[in-house]
C-alpha cells in the first residue's frame, strides 16, 4: 500500500504508459508469430512453427530480403566512407565556405522523401534514361544516409583532442599512418554507429525504394504489398520477429564493441 | 641570409606568422645553442605557442626561415624534423597503454622489437613509471601523464625537445617537483629544450636563457639575471618582477652616468646605456628591494640617489615590509620593499621599521642599481 502510494504519481503513470505504448506492439509480434491462427487476434489458439517454415519456402520474400540486405550493406559502406571524409574535412581543416557545405550535406534530412523520390525519378528516367534497379535505390539511400553518417562521425571526431593526431605526426607518422594508427581507432565506435544507423535507415526505407526500385522489390515494398493478402500476414509476423532478434543482437554487439574499443575518458560521445 | 652559427641548434631568421591581418609572431630572429634550456616567456596570446608550433612543423611560417642543426626546415612536416613536442594537453593516446604510448615513435624507426622493449623499459625507469607499463592511461595521475608524455618524446632522442607549458595543468607542489626533475633531465640528456611558459618564476629558475615576448614580438633575450637586472625596455621591466618607473628628462651625461631630472628640481643619476643623450626623455627603472627608506631626519649619504617622499601606506609581510610612498604630485607612488632583518620596534626609524602614514622619508638607492630606459 505504502509502495503504491509512493509510486502512483502522474509522472510514473505517464512513464509506464509510454513504455507500454512503445514496446507492447513490438513484443506482440513474436507472440503472434507462434500462434496457429491465420488472424492476429486473442485468445491465442495454439503453438506452431508453421509460419517460420513458410518463410523458408517463400522465395519472393527471401529475394526481397536479400535485396534489402544487399542495398543496406552497400549503402552503409558508401555512406560511412563519404561521411568519414566529410566529417574529417569539417572538423580538421579550415574549409572556405564550411557552413554552406555543411548545410548542403545536411539538407536531404529535411527534404521530404517524396520530393527526393519524384525528382530523382524524373532525372533518372526522363533525362538520363537509366533503368531502375537496386542501384538506383541504393543511390537515393546514400543521399539520405550521408548526413546521418557525417553527424555521427563529426560528433566523434570533435570528441577527441586534435593534438593526438599532431602528436602522432610528431612521433614520426606520415599523414596516412597517423590516420590509421590514431584517428581510425578513435573514431571506430563512431564508424560502427554510423554503419548500423545507415543500414537500418536504408533497410526499412519505403518511399524512395517504391519510386526507384523497378522490378526488384526491397523488403518494405514486399511487406506492404503482402498486407493486402490476409493469409500472408503470419509470414510477415515471423519475418518481423526474426528481424527484431537480429537487430537486438546487432545493437548489443555494437555496444559491446564500443565499450571494448575506447574505454578511455572520451568514450561518452555517441 | 647569414649562414647559421656553427654551434647553434636552432636559428630563426625573421620568422613571421600571420593569421589573416593579424600578426601572431613578428620577425623573430635569434639562435639557440645546442644543449641550451631556452624559454619563451610572455603574457597569454603573445605568440609563444605559435612560434613553438612553427619550429615543430605544425604551423607554416608566413615568411622567414627556420634552421635546425644547420638545416633549413622549409615546409617539412613534423615527422621530417629532428624535434619532438610535449603538448600542453599531453596528447596521450587513450587507446594505447603506457608502454605502447612510449613505444609509439620507435615503431617508425628501423629498430627491432627487443631494442624497443629495452628502450621503453629504460624510459619507464628513468621517468619513475616502473610497473605502470601495462596501465591504461586514464588510470594515471596528472604527474604520471606528464611523465608519460615526456618519456614518449625523449625515447625518440630528438635534437630539440619542444615543451608547451608542460607543467600548466599540475598543482603547485607537483609543479615545483617536476621543475627540478625537468632541469635534471635536460642536464643529463644534453638535449636542447625550448620551453614555453607564462610563469616568470618558472622561466627564471629553469632556463639558461629566456626570450620575453609581447604582442608577437621578441623583446629581449637574456639570462634570468640579465633580464631582471638589465631589462632593455619598459615592457620587459614591468613584466618580470616589480619595478618602479621614474619619468624625467636627461639633464646631462658625464663619466658613464646620466643625470636625470625627475621634476621638483630633483636630480638622480643612473648608468648611461650608451645611447643616452642630453635633453631626451628618459625613464629610470628601479626595483622596490633596491630602495632604502630612511626617516626624514637622516641625511642622505653622498654617492647614492636620494629623493624626498611621504609614506602613503605600508604593509607588513613577515619577511619584508612594503611601503608605498608619494614622491611627486601626479606621479605614480614608489613602492619600496624592506627586509625585516631586525625585530621591529615599530618606531618607523631608519629603514628597519614601518614608517607610519604621512611620515617624511628619504628614499635612497645606489647609483648603479637603477636602469635607464630611453624609450
Ligand atoms: N589558427 C589561428 N587562427 C587565428 N588566430 C590564431 C590562430 N592560432 C593562434 N591565433 C592567435 O595568435 C595569437 C597568439 O596565439 P598563441 O597561441 O601563440 O598564444 P600564446 O602566447 O601561446 O598564449 P597562451 O599563453 O594563452 O597559450 C593569439 O592572439 C591567437 O588568438
Ligand atoms: Mg600557448
XYZ file of C-alpha atoms and ligand atoms in Angstrom:
677
model
C 0.000 0.000 0.000
C 2.764 2.320 1.108
C 4.682 1.343 -2.033
C 1.767 2.045 -4.331
C 1.033 5.388 -2.816
C 4.595 6.471 -3.146
C 4.893 5.423 -6.773
C 1.466 6.124 -8.202
C 2.035 9.721 -9.109
C 1.046 11.070 -12.550
C 4.634 11.146 -13.771
C 5.345 7.494 -13.187
C 1.961 6.669 -14.664
C 2.983 8.588 -17.757
C 6.349 6.866 -17.885
C 4.845 3.407 -17.606
C 2.160 4.001 -20.220
C 4.764 5.452 -22.512
C 6.908 2.357 -22.239
C 3.927 0.071 -22.754
C 2.803 2.031 -25.787
C 6.305 1.834 -27.200
C 7.099 -1.808 -26.620
C 3.909 -3.842 -26.342
C 3.216 -3.819 -30.107
C 6.785 -4.838 -30.752
C 6.556 -7.665 -28.232
C 3.221 -8.858 -29.626
C 4.931 -9.514 -32.911
C 6.919 -12.582 -31.778
C 3.948 -13.730 -29.697
C 1.553 -13.938 -32.646
C 4.219 -15.334 -34.911
C 3.998 -18.587 -32.911
C 0.188 -18.637 -32.814
C -1.544 -21.105 -35.145
C -4.326 -18.756 -36.161
C -4.199 -17.041 -39.506
C -5.731 -13.900 -37.986
C -3.972 -11.733 -35.495
C -6.366 -11.877 -32.555
C -6.789 -13.033 -28.989
C -7.165 -15.515 -27.438
C -4.124 -17.442 -28.634
C -5.159 -20.740 -30.104
C -2.023 -22.876 -30.143
C 1.710 -23.030 -30.722
C 3.123 -23.518 -34.213
C 6.327 -23.055 -36.218
C 4.329 -23.191 -39.410
C 4.875 -19.550 -40.338
C 8.608 -19.831 -39.944
C 8.588 -22.884 -42.190
C 6.545 -20.972 -44.765
C 9.157 -18.244 -44.704
C 11.852 -20.622 -45.833
C 9.811 -21.541 -48.891
C 8.583 -18.069 -49.732
C 11.087 -17.278 -52.479
C 9.758 -13.854 -53.375
C 10.021 -12.820 -49.716
C 13.525 -14.212 -49.409
C 14.628 -12.455 -52.557
C 13.174 -9.155 -51.287
C 15.029 -9.667 -48.009
C 18.237 -10.382 -49.865
C 17.756 -7.253 -51.998
C 17.329 -5.118 -48.895
C 20.383 -6.615 -47.205
C 22.495 -6.007 -50.299
C 21.323 -2.438 -50.657
C 21.686 -1.825 -46.910
C 25.250 -3.075 -46.752
C 26.291 -1.213 -49.879
C 24.639 1.987 -48.714
C 26.138 1.869 -45.237
C 29.619 1.200 -46.617
C 29.496 4.038 -49.114
C 27.769 6.490 -46.761
C 30.125 5.794 -43.896
C 33.125 6.288 -46.140
C 31.732 9.553 -47.515
C 30.595 10.613 -44.055
C 34.060 9.939 -42.680
C 35.693 12.119 -45.290
C 33.124 14.880 -44.835
C 33.431 14.771 -41.049
C 37.202 14.938 -41.249
C 37.094 17.886 -43.591
C 34.569 19.646 -41.351
C 36.446 19.119 -38.112
C 40.093 19.179 -39.167
C 40.522 21.703 -41.939
C 39.774 25.362 -42.340
C 37.449 24.983 -45.323
C 36.364 28.045 -47.213
C 32.562 28.078 -47.220
C 32.424 25.478 -44.490
C 28.963 26.436 -43.272
C 27.497 26.319 -46.755
C 28.930 22.901 -47.487
C 27.731 21.640 -44.126
C 24.219 22.877 -44.841
C 24.148 21.352 -48.299
C 25.190 17.948 -46.999
C 22.556 18.049 -44.250
C 19.770 19.319 -46.484
C 18.411 15.877 -47.535
C 17.472 15.328 -43.873
C 14.749 17.939 -44.129
C 13.622 17.477 -47.745
C 10.551 15.207 -47.845
C 11.461 11.822 -49.293
C 8.555 12.242 -51.669
C 10.273 15.231 -53.268
C 13.607 13.434 -53.455
C 11.904 10.374 -54.891
C 9.925 12.149 -57.567
C 12.755 14.408 -58.669
C 15.278 11.575 -58.751
C 12.821 9.509 -60.740
C 12.300 12.288 -63.242
C 16.007 12.835 -63.672
C 16.864 9.150 -63.936
C 14.084 8.148 -66.274
C 13.328 11.237 -68.340
C 16.689 12.899 -68.576
C 19.297 10.191 -68.180
C 17.244 7.188 -69.236
C 18.732 4.970 -66.539
C 16.998 1.687 -65.782
C 15.506 1.410 -62.323
C 17.328 -1.247 -60.318
C 18.574 -1.798 -56.789
C 21.456 0.519 -57.746
C 19.117 3.449 -58.124
C 17.528 2.631 -54.763
C 20.979 2.455 -53.203
C 21.999 5.774 -54.708
C 18.964 7.530 -53.276
C 19.577 5.913 -49.904
C 23.162 7.168 -49.909
C 21.775 10.651 -50.373
C 19.712 10.429 -47.199
C 22.212 8.487 -45.076
C 25.382 10.530 -45.720
C 24.126 13.354 -43.465
C 23.407 10.875 -40.671
C 26.831 9.359 -41.016
C 28.540 12.736 -41.114
C 26.751 13.928 -37.980
C 27.631 10.799 -36.034
C 31.263 10.912 -37.111
C 31.642 14.654 -36.572
C 30.473 14.265 -33.005
C 33.019 11.534 -32.543
C 35.871 13.494 -34.111
C 35.124 16.623 -32.149
C 35.096 14.451 -29.056
C 38.818 13.862 -29.033
C 41.749 16.209 -28.759
C 43.138 17.048 -32.152
C 46.631 17.297 -30.715
C 46.502 13.484 -30.565
C 46.820 13.473 -34.346
C 49.534 16.088 -34.176
C 51.373 14.034 -31.578
C 51.425 11.030 -33.869
C 52.812 13.155 -36.706
C 55.368 14.496 -34.274
C 56.379 10.951 -33.346
C 57.183 10.152 -36.963
C 53.917 9.056 -38.597
C 53.106 10.107 -42.125
C 49.668 11.644 -42.624
C 48.151 8.337 -43.707
C 49.867 6.339 -40.969
C 48.667 8.809 -38.371
C 45.117 8.385 -39.647
C 45.426 4.608 -39.424
C 47.146 4.438 -36.031
C 45.306 7.196 -34.163
C 42.288 8.639 -35.944
C 40.758 5.388 -37.112
C 40.923 3.545 -33.769
C 39.496 6.587 -32.014
C 36.596 7.083 -34.432
C 35.909 3.338 -34.738
C 32.940 3.426 -32.343
C 31.522 6.222 -34.490
C 32.098 4.198 -37.634
C 30.215 1.249 -36.153
C 27.350 3.526 -35.081
C 27.267 5.154 -38.491
C 27.264 1.795 -40.247
C 24.346 0.498 -38.180
C 22.381 3.712 -38.476
C 22.793 3.834 -42.253
C 21.949 0.164 -42.591
C 18.758 0.427 -40.562
C 17.703 3.605 -42.360
C 18.170 2.002 -45.762
C 16.748 -1.349 -44.686
C 13.315 -0.066 -43.746
C 13.077 2.859 -46.162
C 9.878 2.535 -48.202
C 9.135 5.680 -50.193
C 12.341 6.082 -52.183
C 12.511 2.349 -52.805
C 8.938 2.425 -54.050
C 9.763 5.170 -56.546
C 13.093 3.847 -57.698
C 13.115 0.075 -57.343
C 11.916 -1.095 -60.733
C 11.197 -4.803 -60.771
C 13.322 -5.927 -57.771
C 11.289 -5.281 -54.656
C 13.015 -4.469 -51.415
C 11.646 -5.890 -48.202
C 9.462 -2.929 -47.174
C 7.867 -2.907 -50.624
C 7.247 -6.622 -50.422
C 5.717 -6.371 -46.950
C 3.395 -3.553 -47.941
C 2.176 -5.479 -50.931
C 1.658 -8.645 -48.819
C -0.609 -6.836 -46.392
C -3.357 -6.989 -48.953
C -3.493 -10.765 -48.567
C -4.530 -11.832 -45.026
C -3.048 -15.282 -45.408
C 0.399 -13.781 -45.857
C 0.300 -11.791 -42.631
C 1.578 -14.576 -40.347
C 4.647 -14.927 -42.598
C 5.302 -11.239 -42.205
C 4.960 -11.589 -38.440
C 7.514 -14.385 -38.413
C 9.865 -12.356 -40.562
C 9.386 -9.315 -38.310
C 10.267 -11.369 -35.261
C 13.439 -12.637 -36.886
C 14.481 -9.118 -37.884
C 13.758 -7.919 -34.357
C 16.040 -10.603 -32.968
C 18.827 -9.787 -35.381
C 18.560 -6.067 -34.540
C 18.818 -6.789 -30.828
C 21.888 -8.941 -31.407
C 23.417 -6.226 -33.590
C 22.796 -3.449 -31.075
C 24.202 -5.497 -28.213
C 27.218 -6.352 -30.325
C 27.784 -2.712 -31.285
C 27.530 -1.626 -27.675
C 29.978 -4.310 -26.636
C 32.360 -3.217 -29.358
C 32.081 0.394 -28.290
C 32.879 -0.354 -24.662
C 35.733 -2.597 -25.615
C 37.128 -0.168 -28.202
C 37.796 3.000 -26.303
C 37.097 2.811 -22.625
C 39.136 5.999 -22.413
C 37.887 9.196 -20.868
C 36.329 10.386 -24.098
C 34.072 7.414 -24.789
C 30.994 9.361 -23.809
C 30.385 10.585 -27.340
C 27.849 8.574 -29.333
C 70.682 35.458 -45.289
C 73.530 34.867 -42.873
C 74.924 31.356 -42.544
C 73.900 29.658 -39.330
C 76.245 29.954 -36.424
C 78.103 26.626 -36.244
C 77.166 25.727 -32.683
C 73.603 26.943 -32.793
C 70.991 24.188 -32.788
C 68.151 26.440 -33.870
C 68.326 29.547 -35.975
C 65.265 31.668 -36.611
C 65.580 34.154 -39.444
C 62.832 36.790 -39.446
C 60.188 34.160 -38.763
C 56.751 35.718 -39.098
C 53.292 34.210 -38.797
C 50.156 35.979 -39.894
C 46.596 34.813 -39.425
C 44.732 36.990 -41.898
C 45.625 40.553 -40.984
C 46.748 39.603 -37.523
C 50.466 39.092 -36.929
C 50.874 36.412 -34.275
C 54.679 36.241 -34.494
C 56.586 39.207 -35.858
C 60.032 38.685 -37.419
C 61.511 36.506 -34.691
C 65.261 36.315 -35.243
C 67.504 34.527 -32.769
C 69.707 31.489 -32.247
C 69.518 28.775 -29.632
C 72.701 26.907 -28.744
C 72.917 23.128 -28.623
C 72.147 21.813 -25.147
C 70.542 25.028 -24.040
C 67.442 25.251 -21.831
C 65.663 28.068 -23.611
C 62.335 29.537 -22.508
C 59.715 31.570 -24.308
C 58.032 33.777 -21.749
C 55.205 36.222 -22.235
C 51.593 37.022 -21.449
C 48.722 34.990 -22.863
C 48.219 35.407 -26.586
C 51.685 36.833 -27.300
C 52.530 34.087 -29.804
C 54.609 31.623 -27.771
C 52.669 28.552 -28.845
C 52.564 29.729 -32.452
C 56.351 30.146 -32.523
C 56.874 26.731 -30.934
C 54.478 25.101 -33.390
C 56.328 26.632 -36.316
C 59.593 25.153 -35.050
C 57.887 21.769 -34.682
C 56.354 21.984 -38.153
C 52.693 22.138 -37.083
C 52.254 25.631 -38.396
C 53.821 27.028 -41.545
C 55.560 30.392 -41.149
C 54.249 33.133 -43.433
C 57.763 34.380 -44.108
C 61.236 33.702 -42.756
C 63.251 30.552 -42.323
C 63.896 28.111 -39.520
C 67.147 26.155 -39.405
C 67.614 23.194 -37.111
C 71.170 21.984 -36.654
C 72.173 23.995 -39.711
C 69.496 22.541 -41.989
C 66.738 24.741 -43.371
C 63.410 23.191 -42.450
C 61.408 24.833 -45.229
C 57.977 23.238 -45.341
C 58.960 19.925 -43.776
C 56.220 18.092 -41.891
C 56.639 17.359 -38.164
C 57.688 13.770 -38.885
C 60.562 15.050 -41.022
C 62.058 17.231 -38.302
C 64.524 16.293 -35.552
C 62.192 17.710 -32.937
C 59.654 16.248 -30.558
C 56.904 18.019 -28.719
C 55.367 17.691 -25.283
C 51.848 19.015 -25.728
C 50.107 21.180 -23.188
C 47.265 18.667 -23.019
C 49.896 15.861 -23.065
C 48.046 14.241 -26.011
C 48.442 10.749 -24.613
C 46.823 8.146 -26.865
C 43.771 6.851 -24.980
C 43.549 3.631 -26.975
C 47.064 2.539 -26.012
C 48.553 1.611 -22.662
C 51.519 3.388 -21.082
C 54.212 1.229 -22.667
C 52.560 1.393 -26.103
C 52.390 5.155 -25.799
C 56.080 5.386 -25.031
C 56.962 2.970 -27.824
C 54.816 4.846 -30.354
C 57.574 6.814 -32.063
C 60.035 3.919 -32.037
C 57.750 1.946 -34.346
C 58.700 4.435 -37.050
C 62.391 3.665 -36.628
C 64.373 0.805 -38.097
C 64.786 -0.897 -34.725
C 63.859 -4.437 -33.694
C 61.311 -5.405 -31.050
C 63.914 -6.260 -28.425
C 65.527 -2.833 -28.711
C 62.142 -1.135 -28.443
C 61.301 -3.132 -25.331
C 64.656 -2.267 -23.795
C 64.297 1.436 -24.553
C 60.752 1.553 -23.216
C 61.828 -0.187 -20.019
C 64.697 2.265 -19.613
C 62.373 5.221 -20.193
C 59.834 3.881 -17.699
C 62.572 3.588 -15.131
C 64.075 6.976 -15.848
C 60.679 8.665 -15.537
C 59.890 6.692 -12.366
C 56.987 4.901 -14.031
C 58.226 1.367 -13.280
C 55.442 -1.143 -13.096
C 52.954 1.138 -14.863
C 53.784 -0.121 -18.371
C 50.529 -2.021 -18.762
C 48.296 0.629 -17.204
C 45.551 2.218 -19.216
C 46.337 5.881 -19.494
C 43.050 7.014 -17.961
C 44.171 5.423 -14.716
C 47.155 7.756 -14.353
C 47.542 10.820 -12.176
C 48.318 14.213 -13.699
C 52.003 13.977 -12.837
C 52.241 10.470 -14.265
C 50.548 11.515 -17.502
C 53.016 14.345 -17.762
C 55.924 11.933 -17.371
C 54.466 9.553 -19.969
C 54.289 12.450 -22.424
C 57.904 13.339 -21.667
C 59.092 9.729 -21.896
C 57.312 9.263 -25.220
C 59.140 12.240 -26.702
C 62.515 11.503 -25.146
C 62.802 7.876 -26.323
C 62.843 9.285 -29.862
C 66.106 11.035 -28.965
C 65.233 14.325 -30.653
C 67.818 17.039 -31.137
C 65.337 19.544 -29.786
C 62.508 18.980 -27.333
C 59.620 21.436 -27.546
C 57.545 21.849 -24.404
C 54.327 23.884 -24.431
C 53.500 24.820 -20.837
C 54.089 21.229 -19.796
C 53.536 21.988 -16.120
C 50.500 24.207 -16.544
C 47.982 21.544 -15.550
C 49.743 20.447 -12.374
C 49.136 21.737 -8.876
C 51.743 23.938 -7.245
C 53.625 21.303 -5.280
C 53.815 18.795 -8.124
C 54.800 21.606 -10.408
C 57.790 22.514 -8.282
C 58.899 18.887 -8.122
C 58.566 18.495 -11.866
C 60.546 21.673 -12.472
C 63.516 20.201 -10.650
C 63.129 16.877 -12.475
C 62.856 18.601 -15.806
C 66.021 20.585 -15.258
C 67.950 17.481 -14.154
C 66.627 15.531 -17.109
C 67.723 18.220 -19.535
C 71.194 18.380 -17.976
C 71.680 14.623 -18.091
C 70.363 14.172 -21.648
C 72.009 17.265 -23.083
C 69.013 17.808 -25.387
C 68.133 21.364 -26.375
C 64.876 22.313 -24.639
C 62.546 25.032 -25.822
C 60.139 25.632 -23.013
C 57.020 27.763 -23.266
C 55.603 29.277 -20.124
C 53.765 32.335 -18.920
C 55.020 31.787 -15.377
C 58.007 34.086 -14.931
C 59.321 32.375 -11.808
C 59.347 29.071 -13.640
C 61.221 30.591 -16.549
C 63.707 32.411 -14.325
C 64.544 29.363 -12.228
C 64.829 26.793 -15.041
C 66.292 28.475 -18.060
C 69.746 29.175 -19.383
C 68.239 31.959 -21.444
C 64.775 33.416 -21.799
C 63.102 35.199 -24.683
C 60.487 37.644 -23.416
C 57.663 38.113 -25.908
C 54.753 40.534 -26.168
C 52.249 41.057 -28.982
C 54.142 38.704 -31.280
C 57.475 40.449 -30.835
C 60.560 39.139 -29.107
C 61.519 41.992 -26.784
C 64.656 40.710 -25.105
C 66.679 37.511 -24.936
C 68.930 37.112 -21.938
C 69.805 35.110 -18.870
C 67.476 35.356 -15.892
C 69.865 37.677 -14.046
C 70.345 39.967 -17.019
C 66.597 40.193 -17.631
C 65.971 41.086 -14.038
C 68.878 43.463 -13.550
C 69.119 44.982 -17.019
C 65.772 44.953 -18.800
C 66.051 46.724 -22.159
C 62.598 48.257 -22.233
C 59.751 49.275 -20.033
C 57.645 46.269 -21.003
C 60.239 43.697 -20.008
C 60.999 45.615 -16.832
C 57.347 45.647 -15.874
C 56.657 42.053 -16.861
C 59.445 40.492 -14.821
C 59.161 41.170 -11.124
C 58.057 44.540 -9.763
C 59.543 47.775 -10.962
C 59.213 51.500 -10.208
C 59.391 53.863 -13.136
C 60.502 57.465 -12.574
C 59.931 59.542 -15.669
C 62.115 62.539 -16.444
C 64.493 64.252 -18.794
C 68.203 63.655 -19.272
C 69.971 66.725 -17.974
C 73.460 65.598 -18.881
C 75.773 62.638 -19.372
C 79.126 62.507 -17.639
C 81.580 59.732 -16.814
C 79.208 56.988 -17.879
C 76.441 58.339 -15.687
C 73.346 60.118 -16.865
C 71.820 62.772 -14.665
C 68.066 62.730 -14.869
C 65.788 65.497 -13.834
C 62.695 63.916 -12.434
C 60.744 67.024 -11.503
C 60.579 69.310 -8.483
C 64.235 70.064 -9.138
C 65.311 66.609 -8.026
C 68.132 65.010 -9.999
C 69.131 61.355 -9.834
C 71.978 59.505 -11.532
C 71.946 56.240 -13.380
C 74.472 54.351 -15.531
C 74.092 55.704 -19.089
C 73.333 52.905 -21.506
C 75.440 54.337 -24.323
C 72.716 55.949 -26.367
C 71.591 58.395 -23.703
C 71.779 61.941 -24.994
C 71.180 65.101 -23.023
C 67.763 66.616 -23.480
C 65.948 63.407 -24.290
C 63.111 61.910 -22.315
C 64.070 59.010 -20.112
C 62.716 56.592 -17.564
C 64.662 55.493 -14.560
C 63.633 51.999 -13.516
C 64.391 50.840 -10.018
C 63.339 47.649 -8.188
C 61.474 48.080 -4.882
C 64.005 45.969 -2.968
C 66.929 48.125 -4.091
C 65.480 51.208 -2.436
C 66.083 52.035 1.174
C 63.763 54.237 3.213
C 65.126 56.496 5.947
C 63.379 58.700 8.431
C 63.408 62.319 7.327
C 65.991 63.354 9.902
C 68.675 61.171 8.364
C 70.765 62.966 5.782
C 71.323 61.021 2.543
C 74.823 59.664 2.013
C 76.869 61.034 -0.848
C 77.221 58.734 -3.901
C 73.658 57.464 -3.618
C 70.497 58.776 -5.172
C 68.034 60.247 -2.768
C 64.560 61.646 -3.219
C 62.143 63.108 -0.746
C 58.903 61.231 -0.282
C 55.968 60.842 2.023
C 54.715 57.429 3.126
C 51.197 56.780 1.985
C 50.626 53.214 3.109
C 52.646 50.305 4.333
C 52.111 46.655 4.935
C 53.973 44.118 6.986
C 54.538 40.812 5.139
C 56.619 38.918 7.683
C 59.939 38.614 5.935
C 59.658 42.060 4.466
C 57.583 45.174 4.591
C 56.142 47.058 1.654
C 55.903 50.815 1.669
C 54.050 52.912 -0.848
C 55.469 56.432 -0.949
C 54.355 59.543 -2.831
C 57.295 61.487 -4.162
C 55.835 63.958 -6.626
C 52.348 65.229 -7.253
C 50.735 63.399 -10.118
C 53.357 60.658 -10.359
C 52.720 57.009 -9.535
C 53.853 56.267 -5.985
C 57.140 54.434 -5.471
C 56.977 51.060 -3.820
C 59.773 50.071 -1.504
C 60.431 46.607 -0.175
C 62.391 46.394 3.059
C 63.861 43.222 4.526
C 62.788 42.848 8.135
C 66.233 41.861 9.425
C 65.878 43.205 12.930
C 62.941 42.794 15.258
C 60.583 45.631 14.787
C 60.178 48.178 17.452
C 57.567 49.961 15.487
C 59.147 53.391 15.754
C 59.479 53.716 11.984
C 63.127 54.726 12.019
C 65.937 54.119 9.543
C 64.551 51.515 7.273
C 64.009 48.733 9.779
C 60.578 49.677 10.891
C 57.408 50.539 9.082
C 57.029 54.250 8.697
C 53.681 55.467 9.810
C 51.347 57.092 7.303
C 52.347 60.593 6.267
C 55.823 60.356 7.758
C 58.511 62.139 5.769
C 61.097 59.849 4.157
C 64.311 59.843 2.222
C 64.281 57.135 -0.437
C 67.850 56.202 -1.374
C 69.491 53.723 -3.712
C 72.975 53.148 -5.090
C 73.536 54.876 -8.421
C 74.327 51.588 -10.213
C 71.071 49.930 -9.028
C 68.920 51.960 -11.427
C 68.331 51.168 -15.085
C 67.980 53.844 -17.741
C 65.250 53.217 -20.307
C 65.241 55.703 -23.152
C 62.101 54.663 -24.973
N 44.745 29.225 -36.018
C 44.654 30.509 -35.652
N 43.889 31.376 -36.334
C 43.799 32.668 -35.981
N 44.447 33.217 -34.939
C 45.238 32.407 -34.214
C 45.376 31.014 -34.530
N 46.223 30.470 -33.624
C 46.576 31.463 -32.798
N 45.998 32.633 -33.150
C 46.178 33.926 -32.475
O 47.543 34.195 -32.371
C 47.848 34.780 -31.121
C 48.952 34.017 -30.450
O 48.463 32.762 -30.065
P 49.341 31.733 -29.255
O 48.536 30.501 -29.068
O 50.659 31.589 -29.911
O 49.500 32.499 -27.873
P 50.299 32.033 -26.569
O 51.375 33.017 -26.360
O 50.676 30.605 -26.672
O 49.191 32.250 -25.462
P 48.807 31.327 -24.215
O 49.779 31.666 -23.128
O 47.428 31.788 -23.887
O 48.865 29.893 -24.655
C 46.561 34.811 -30.336
O 46.060 36.124 -30.362
C 45.646 33.875 -31.067
O 44.327 34.330 -30.998
Mg 50.022 28.815 -25.728
